[in-house]
CSV table of C-alpha atoms in Angstrom, one decimal:
chain,number,residue,atom,x,y,z
G,1,MET,CA,53.5,115.7,223.4
G,2,THR,CA,55.2,118.9,222.6
G,3,TRP,CA,58.1,117.0,220.8
G,4,PHE,CA,55.4,115.3,218.6
G,5,TRP,CA,54.0,118.5,217.4
G,6,ARG,CA,57.4,120.0,216.7
G,7,ILE,CA,58.3,117.0,214.6
G,8,PHE,CA,54.9,117.1,212.9
G,9,PHE,CA,55.1,120.8,212.0
G,10,THR,CA,58.7,120.4,211.0
G,11,PHE,CA,57.7,117.6,208.6
G,12,VAL,CA,54.7,119.8,207.3
G,13,LEU,CA,57.0,122.7,206.8
G,14,LEU,CA,59.6,120.6,205.0
G,15,ALA,CA,56.9,118.9,202.9
G,16,GLY,CA,55.5,122.4,202.0
G,17,TRP,CA,58.9,123.7,200.9
G,18,GLY,CA,59.4,120.5,199.0
G,19,VAL,CA,56.1,120.9,197.1
G,20,LEU,CA,56.9,124.5,196.4
G,21,GLY,CA,60.4,123.5,195.2
G,22,TYR,CA,58.9,120.9,192.9
G,23,PHE,CA,56.5,123.3,191.4
G,24,TYR,CA,59.1,125.9,191.0
G,25,VAL,CA,61.5,123.6,189.2
G,26,ASP,CA,58.6,122.3,187.1
G,27,PHE,CA,57.7,125.8,186.3
G,28,THR,CA,61.3,126.7,185.2
G,29,LEU,CA,61.6,123.6,183.0
G,30,GLY,CA,58.3,124.5,181.3
G,31,SER,CA,58.0,126.9,178.5
G,32,PRO,CA,55.7,129.9,177.5
G,33,LYS,CA,52.9,129.0,175.3
G,34,ARG,CA,54.1,128.4,171.7
G,35,THR,CA,52.0,128.6,168.6
G,36,LYS,CA,54.7,128.1,165.9
G,37,PRO,CA,57.6,125.6,165.5
G,38,VAL,CA,60.9,126.7,166.8
G,39,GLU,CA,64.2,125.9,165.1
G,40,VAL,CA,67.0,125.0,167.4
G,41,GLU,CA,70.7,124.5,166.4
G,42,ILE,CA,72.9,122.6,168.8
G,43,PRO,CA,76.6,123.1,168.0
G,44,SER,CA,78.9,120.2,168.3
G,45,GLU,CA,80.6,119.5,171.7
G,46,SER,CA,77.9,121.6,173.6
G,47,THR,CA,77.7,120.8,177.3
G,48,LEU,CA,74.4,120.2,179.0
G,49,GLN,CA,74.5,123.6,180.5
G,50,GLU,CA,75.1,125.2,177.1
G,51,ILE,CA,72.2,123.2,175.6
G,52,GLY,CA,70.0,124.4,178.5
G,53,GLU,CA,71.0,128.0,177.7
G,54,ILE,CA,70.2,127.6,174.1
G,55,LEU,CA,66.7,126.2,174.9
G,56,GLU,CA,66.2,129.1,177.3
G,57,GLN,CA,67.2,131.7,174.6
G,58,LYS,CA,64.7,130.0,172.3
G,59,ARG,CA,62.0,130.3,175.0
G,60,LEU,CA,61.6,126.5,175.2
G,61,LEU,CA,62.6,126.8,178.9
G,62,ARG,CA,61.7,129.6,181.3
G,63,GLU,CA,65.1,129.0,183.1
G,64,SER,CA,68.0,126.7,182.4
G,65,THR,CA,69.2,126.5,186.0
G,66,PHE,CA,67.9,122.9,186.6
G,67,PHE,CA,68.1,121.6,183.0
G,68,ARG,CA,71.3,119.6,183.3
G,69,TYR,CA,70.1,118.0,186.5
G,70,TYR,CA,66.7,117.1,184.9
G,71,ALA,CA,68.5,115.7,181.8
G,72,LYS,CA,70.7,113.5,184.1
G,73,TRP,CA,67.7,112.4,186.0
G,74,LYS,CA,66.0,111.4,182.8
G,75,ASN,CA,69.2,109.7,181.7
G,76,GLN,CA,69.3,111.9,178.6
G,77,THR,CA,72.9,113.2,178.8
G,78,ASN,CA,74.1,112.0,175.4
G,79,LEU,CA,72.6,114.9,173.5
G,80,ARG,CA,73.6,115.3,169.8
G,81,ALA,CA,74.5,118.3,167.7
G,82,GLY,CA,72.3,119.3,164.9
G,83,THR,CA,69.4,121.4,163.8
G,84,PHE,CA,66.1,120.5,165.2
G,85,GLU,CA,62.6,121.8,164.7
G,86,ILE,CA,60.6,121.8,167.9
G,87,LEU,CA,56.8,121.7,167.5
G,88,PRO,CA,54.5,123.8,169.6
G,89,ASN,CA,53.0,120.9,171.5
G,90,GLU,CA,56.4,119.1,172.4
G,91,THR,CA,57.3,118.8,176.0
G,92,LEU,CA,60.7,119.0,177.4
G,93,ASP,CA,60.8,115.2,177.6
G,94,GLN,CA,60.0,114.9,173.9
G,95,ILE,CA,62.6,117.6,173.1
G,96,LEU,CA,65.3,115.6,175.0
G,97,VAL,CA,64.4,112.4,173.1
G,98,LYS,CA,64.5,114.2,169.8
G,99,ILE,CA,67.9,115.7,170.5
G,100,ALA,CA,69.3,112.5,172.0
G,101,GLU,CA,68.3,110.5,169.0
G,102,GLY,CA,69.6,113.1,166.6
G,103,LYS,CA,66.2,113.5,164.8
G,104,GLU,CA,67.2,116.5,162.9
G,105,ASN,CA,64.4,118.2,161.0
G,106,LYS,CA,66.2,118.5,157.7
G,107,VAL,CA,64.7,117.8,154.3
G,108,LYS,CA,66.3,115.2,152.1
G,109,ILE,CA,66.8,116.3,148.5
G,110,VAL,CA,68.1,113.8,145.9
G,111,VAL,CA,69.5,115.3,142.7
G,112,PRO,CA,70.1,112.7,140.2
G,113,PRO,CA,72.8,112.9,137.5
G,114,GLY,CA,71.6,114.6,134.2
G,115,TRP,CA,69.0,116.9,135.9
G,116,THR,CA,68.3,120.4,134.8
G,117,VAL,CA,67.6,123.3,137.1
G,118,TYR,CA,64.0,123.0,136.2
G,119,GLU,CA,63.9,119.4,137.5
G,120,ILE,CA,65.8,120.4,140.6
G,121,ALA,CA,63.5,123.3,141.2
G,122,ASP,CA,60.4,121.1,140.9
G,123,ARG,CA,62.0,118.7,143.4
G,124,LEU,CA,62.6,121.4,145.9
G,125,GLU,CA,59.1,122.8,145.4
G,126,ALA,CA,57.7,119.3,146.1
G,127,LYS,CA,59.6,119.3,149.4
G,128,GLY,CA,58.3,122.7,150.5
G,129,PHE,CA,61.0,125.2,149.2
G,130,ASP,CA,60.3,128.2,147.2
G,131,LYS,CA,60.7,127.3,143.5
G,132,LYS,CA,60.5,130.9,142.2
G,133,ALA,CA,63.1,132.2,144.8
G,134,PHE,CA,65.4,129.3,143.8
G,135,LEU,CA,65.4,130.0,140.1
G,136,GLU,CA,65.8,133.7,140.6
G,137,ALA,CA,68.8,133.1,143.0
G,138,LEU,CA,70.5,131.1,140.2
G,139,ASN,CA,71.1,134.4,138.4
G,140,ASN,CA,71.3,136.9,141.2
G,141,LYS,CA,73.2,135.4,144.0
G,142,LYS,CA,76.7,136.6,144.8
G,143,PRO,CA,79.5,134.3,143.6
G,144,ARG,CA,81.1,132.2,146.4
G,145,TYR,CA,83.5,130.1,144.4
G,146,ALA,CA,86.2,131.2,142.0
G,147,PHE,CA,85.0,129.1,139.2
G,148,GLU,CA,81.7,131.1,139.1
G,149,HIS,CA,83.6,134.0,137.7
G,150,LYS,CA,84.5,131.9,134.7
G,151,ILE,CA,80.9,131.1,133.6
G,152,ALA,CA,80.1,132.8,130.4
G,153,LYS,CA,77.3,135.3,130.4
G,154,SER,CA,74.9,134.9,127.4
G,155,PRO,CA,71.5,136.2,126.6
G,156,ASP,CA,70.8,132.7,125.2
G,157,ARG,CA,71.3,131.1,128.7
G,158,LYS,CA,68.2,131.4,130.9
G,159,TYR,CA,70.0,130.3,134.0
G,160,LYS,CA,73.7,131.1,134.3
G,161,LEU,CA,74.4,128.2,136.8
G,162,GLU,CA,72.7,125.5,134.7
G,163,GLY,CA,75.0,122.5,134.7
G,164,TYR,CA,76.9,123.4,137.9
G,165,LEU,CA,74.5,122.0,140.6
G,166,TYR,CA,76.3,118.8,141.3
G,167,PRO,CA,74.1,115.6,141.6
G,168,ASP,CA,74.1,114.2,145.0
G,169,THR,CA,71.9,113.6,148.1
G,170,TYR,CA,71.5,116.7,150.2
G,171,TYR,CA,69.9,117.6,153.6
G,172,PHE,CA,68.6,121.1,154.1
G,173,LYS,CA,66.8,122.9,156.9
G,174,PRO,CA,63.2,123.7,156.1
G,175,SER,CA,64.2,127.4,156.4
G,176,GLU,CA,67.2,127.1,154.3
G,177,LYS,CA,67.6,130.1,151.9
G,178,PRO,CA,67.8,129.6,148.2
G,179,GLU,CA,71.3,131.0,148.0
G,180,GLU,CA,72.6,128.5,150.5
G,181,ILE,CA,70.9,125.6,148.7
G,182,ILE,CA,72.7,126.6,145.5
G,183,ASN,CA,76.0,127.2,147.2
G,184,THR,CA,75.8,123.8,148.8
G,185,MET,CA,75.4,122.2,145.4
G,186,LEU,CA,78.1,124.4,143.9
G,187,GLY,CA,80.4,123.4,146.7
G,188,GLN,CA,80.1,119.8,145.6
G,189,PHE,CA,80.9,120.8,142.1
G,190,ASN,CA,83.9,122.9,143.3
G,191,ALA,CA,85.3,119.9,145.2
G,192,HIS,CA,85.2,117.7,142.1
G,193,TYR,CA,86.5,120.6,139.9
G,194,GLU,CA,89.6,120.9,142.2
G,195,LYS,CA,90.1,117.2,142.6
G,196,LEU,CA,90.1,116.6,138.9
G,197,ASN,CA,92.4,119.7,138.5
G,198,LEU,CA,90.4,120.8,135.4
G,199,GLU,CA,92.2,124.0,134.9
G,200,GLN,CA,95.6,122.2,134.5
G,201,LYS,CA,94.1,119.6,132.2
G,202,LEU,CA,92.8,122.4,130.0
G,203,GLN,CA,96.2,123.9,129.7
G,204,SER,CA,98.1,120.6,129.2
G,205,ASN,CA,95.9,118.9,126.6
G,206,PRO,CA,96.6,120.4,123.1
G,207,ARG,CA,93.2,119.3,122.0
G,208,LEU,CA,91.5,121.5,124.5
G,209,LYS,CA,93.5,124.7,123.6
G,210,ASN,CA,90.3,126.5,122.5
G,211,MET,CA,88.2,125.2,125.5
G,212,THR,CA,87.2,127.1,128.5
G,213,LEU,CA,85.9,125.6,131.8
G,214,ASP,CA,82.4,126.6,130.8
G,215,LYS,CA,82.8,124.9,127.4
G,216,VAL,CA,84.1,121.7,129.1
G,217,VAL,CA,81.2,121.7,131.5
G,218,THR,CA,78.9,122.1,128.4
G,219,VAL,CA,80.6,119.1,126.7
G,220,ALA,CA,80.3,117.1,130.0
G,221,SER,CA,76.6,117.8,130.2
G,222,LEU,CA,76.1,116.5,126.6
G,223,ILE,CA,78.0,113.4,127.5
G,224,GLN,CA,76.1,113.0,130.7
G,225,ARG,CA,72.7,113.2,128.9
G,226,GLU,CA,73.8,110.9,125.9
G,227,GLY,CA,75.7,108.2,127.7
G,228,GLN,CA,74.5,105.8,130.4
G,229,ASP,CA,77.4,103.3,130.5
G,230,LYS,CA,80.4,105.0,132.3
G,231,GLN,CA,82.9,103.2,130.2
G,232,GLU,CA,81.4,104.8,127.1
G,233,LEU,CA,81.7,108.4,128.2
G,234,PRO,CA,85.2,109.1,127.0
G,235,ARG,CA,84.3,107.6,123.6
G,236,ILE,CA,81.2,109.8,123.3
G,237,ALA,CA,83.4,112.7,124.2
G,238,GLY,CA,85.7,111.8,121.3
G,239,VAL,CA,82.8,111.9,119.0
G,240,ILE,CA,81.9,115.4,120.1
G,241,TYR,CA,85.4,116.7,119.7
G,242,ASN,CA,85.8,115.0,116.3
G,243,ARG,CA,82.7,116.9,115.1
G,244,LEU,CA,83.8,120.1,116.5
G,245,ASP,CA,87.1,119.7,114.8
G,246,ILE,CA,85.7,119.4,111.4
G,247,ARG,CA,82.8,121.9,112.0
G,248,MET,CA,80.1,119.3,111.8
G,249,PRO,CA,76.8,119.9,113.6
G,250,LEU,CA,76.8,117.9,116.9
G,251,GLN,CA,73.2,116.7,116.3
G,252,VAL,CA,72.7,115.7,120.0
G,253,ASP,CA,69.1,114.7,120.8
G,254,ALA,CA,69.5,115.6,124.4
G,255,SER,CA,70.1,119.3,123.3
G,256,ILE,CA,66.7,119.2,121.6
G,257,VAL,CA,65.0,117.9,124.8
G,258,PHE,CA,66.6,120.8,126.6
G,259,MET,CA,65.5,123.2,124.0
G,260,TYR,CA,61.9,122.2,124.4
G,261,ARG,CA,62.3,122.3,128.2
G,262,GLU,CA,63.5,125.9,127.9
G,263,GLN,CA,60.1,126.6,126.3
G,264,GLY,CA,58.2,124.9,129.1
G,265,LYS,CA,57.6,121.6,127.2
G,266,LYS,CA,58.6,118.2,128.3
G,267,VAL,CA,59.6,115.6,125.6
G,268,THR,CA,61.1,112.1,125.9
G,269,ARG,CA,61.8,111.2,122.4
G,270,VAL,CA,63.2,113.3,119.5
G,271,TYR,CA,61.8,113.3,116.0
G,272,GLN,CA,63.1,115.1,112.9
G,273,LYS,CA,60.1,117.5,112.7
G,274,MET,CA,61.0,118.7,116.2
G,275,TYR,CA,64.2,120.3,115.1
G,276,LYS,CA,64.2,120.7,111.4
G,277,GLY,CA,64.0,124.3,110.5
G,278,VAL,CA,63.7,125.3,114.2
G,279,ASN,CA,65.7,128.4,114.9
G,280,HIS,CA,67.0,128.0,118.5
G,281,PRO,CA,70.5,128.4,119.9
G,282,TYR,CA,70.3,124.9,121.5
G,283,ASN,CA,69.3,123.2,118.3
G,284,THR,CA,72.5,121.3,117.6
G,285,TYR,CA,71.1,119.9,114.4
G,286,ILE,CA,71.2,123.3,112.6
G,287,ASN,CA,73.9,125.2,114.5
G,288,TYR,CA,77.5,124.5,114.5
G,289,GLY,CA,79.7,124.2,117.5
G,290,LEU,CA,78.5,123.9,121.2
G,291,PRO,CA,75.2,125.2,122.5
G,292,PRO,CA,75.4,128.4,124.6
G,293,GLY,CA,75.8,126.5,127.9
G,294,PRO,CA,75.3,123.2,129.7
G,295,ILE,CA,72.1,121.3,129.2
G,296,SER,CA,72.1,119.4,132.6
G,297,ASN,CA,74.3,118.8,135.7
G,298,THR,CA,77.2,116.4,135.3
G,299,THR,CA,79.0,113.7,137.3
G,300,VAL,CA,82.7,113.6,138.0
G,301,GLU,CA,82.9,110.8,135.4
G,302,ALA,CA,81.4,113.0,132.6
G,303,LEU,CA,83.7,115.9,133.5
G,304,ALA,CA,86.7,113.6,133.4
G,305,ALA,CA,85.7,112.3,130.0
G,306,ALA,CA,85.2,115.9,128.7
G,307,VAL,CA,88.9,116.6,129.5
G,308,ASN,CA,90.1,113.1,128.6
G,309,PRO,CA,88.3,112.3,125.4
G,310,GLU,CA,89.1,109.0,123.7
G,311,LYS,CA,91.2,109.3,120.5
G,312,HIS,CA,89.4,107.7,117.5
G,313,LYS,CA,87.8,108.5,114.2
G,314,PHE,CA,84.1,107.9,115.1
G,315,LEU,CA,81.7,110.6,114.1
G,316,TYR,CA,78.3,108.8,114.8
G,317,TYR,CA,76.8,106.7,117.5
G,318,VAL,CA,73.4,105.3,118.1
G,319,THR,CA,71.9,103.3,121.0
G,320,ARG,CA,72.0,99.6,120.5
G,321,GLU,CA,68.4,99.2,122.0
G,322,ASP,CA,69.4,95.8,123.3
G,323,GLY,CA,69.1,96.4,127.0
G,324,THR,CA,72.8,97.1,127.5
G,325,LYS,CA,72.4,100.9,127.5
G,326,CYS,CA,75.4,101.0,125.1
G,327,HIS,CA,76.0,102.4,121.6
G,328,PHE,CA,77.1,101.5,118.2
G,329,PHE,CA,79.9,103.8,117.0
G,330,ALA,CA,80.5,104.5,113.3
G,331,THR,CA,83.2,106.4,111.3
G,332,ASN,CA,80.9,107.2,108.3
G,333,PHE,CA,77.2,107.8,107.5
G,334,GLN,CA,76.7,104.6,105.6
G,335,GLN,CA,78.0,102.4,108.6
G,336,HIS,CA,75.8,104.6,110.9
G,337,GLN,CA,72.7,103.9,108.8
G,338,GLN,CA,73.4,100.2,109.0
G,339,TYR,CA,73.6,100.4,112.9
G,340,ASN,CA,70.4,102.6,112.9
G,341,ALA,CA,68.7,99.6,111.1
G,342,ILE,CA,69.9,97.2,113.7
G,343,SER,CA,68.9,99.4,116.5
G,344,LYS,CA,65.5,99.8,115.1
G,345,ARG,CA,65.0,96.1,114.8
G,346,ASN,CA,66.1,95.6,118.4
G,347,ARG,CA,63.7,98.2,119.5
G,348,GLU,CA,60.8,96.6,117.7
G,349,LYS,CA,61.6,93.0,118.4
G,350,GLY,CA,63.3,93.4,121.9
G,351,GLN,CA,66.1,91.0,120.8
G,352,ALA,CA,69.5,91.2,122.3
G,353,ILE,CA,72.7,91.1,120.2
G,354,PRO,CA,76.3,90.6,121.0
G,355,THR,CA,78.0,93.7,122.5
G,356,ASN,CA,81.7,93.0,121.9
G,357,GLY,CA,82.5,96.3,120.6
G,358,GLU,CA,83.4,97.7,117.3
């Protein structure tokens, strides 16, 4: 029976080593106790071994030696690049699933056209970012793009980068710094700025000879806030330039809305008593020329309209109030008053009228 005991003890020894090996591997694939979320960034084209080393560096694994074998055993070899937030109670299996499915822990921020820095700051705060730090960085961050050096400095502008935070859908890490959030939005503006070749258009269009990039962006912001139909934007731009040419107050209601927003007040409709006699640099009813800076962000269409205004003799416009989001355009005040009356009736009665242009 000697052979039996030899086989038996060999089996017990092997089983013992197997159990010890299992617990050792399990121990290395575990992690020290965590009390806070851990942010992990997986670069593109990372190998399983490299991902294991990253997890080990982040103390999500004790050792990465067996990681690639474990991932293959679990059939989780198609791991994706990205930035992931690993919660304290998540196991290695859950981490593998999160990385394999590409469930990046990034925060979606939608910035609509025509928004001010105040609205963007409120949206960021609602998503968990530091609103105060964001607003401070608008004036304090170091310039990254060449166009930033062309933005005019004025004591009448509360935030220098107002108007340059391009409207788009963004995805930011929860730990993203305010400067990087701003630079990402400025990067989108810069891309459109270069694509439109704004500098060349400023130099080649005689009508824009007295305009700077900052002034053009200011015009674009007025167009953005006043027009809702993209086809009308160049025509609205023409009205603005026509008024500037004859030194006529722009009388843009959107600038009055911005004026009150600068004072911490939110208004949706503008009445005469809100601007009559109000001494403020953004009051385009009593001041001549452009306001000190943009009153909102702008789309590429508004920027294009600002450097390619339609040539016409219109000096006035008023919303049709017929559900089309379009305007009546007039060359004189008498005609404008007539359109005002039609617009008022449309608003009161809710009746649509033909919109075949002027």
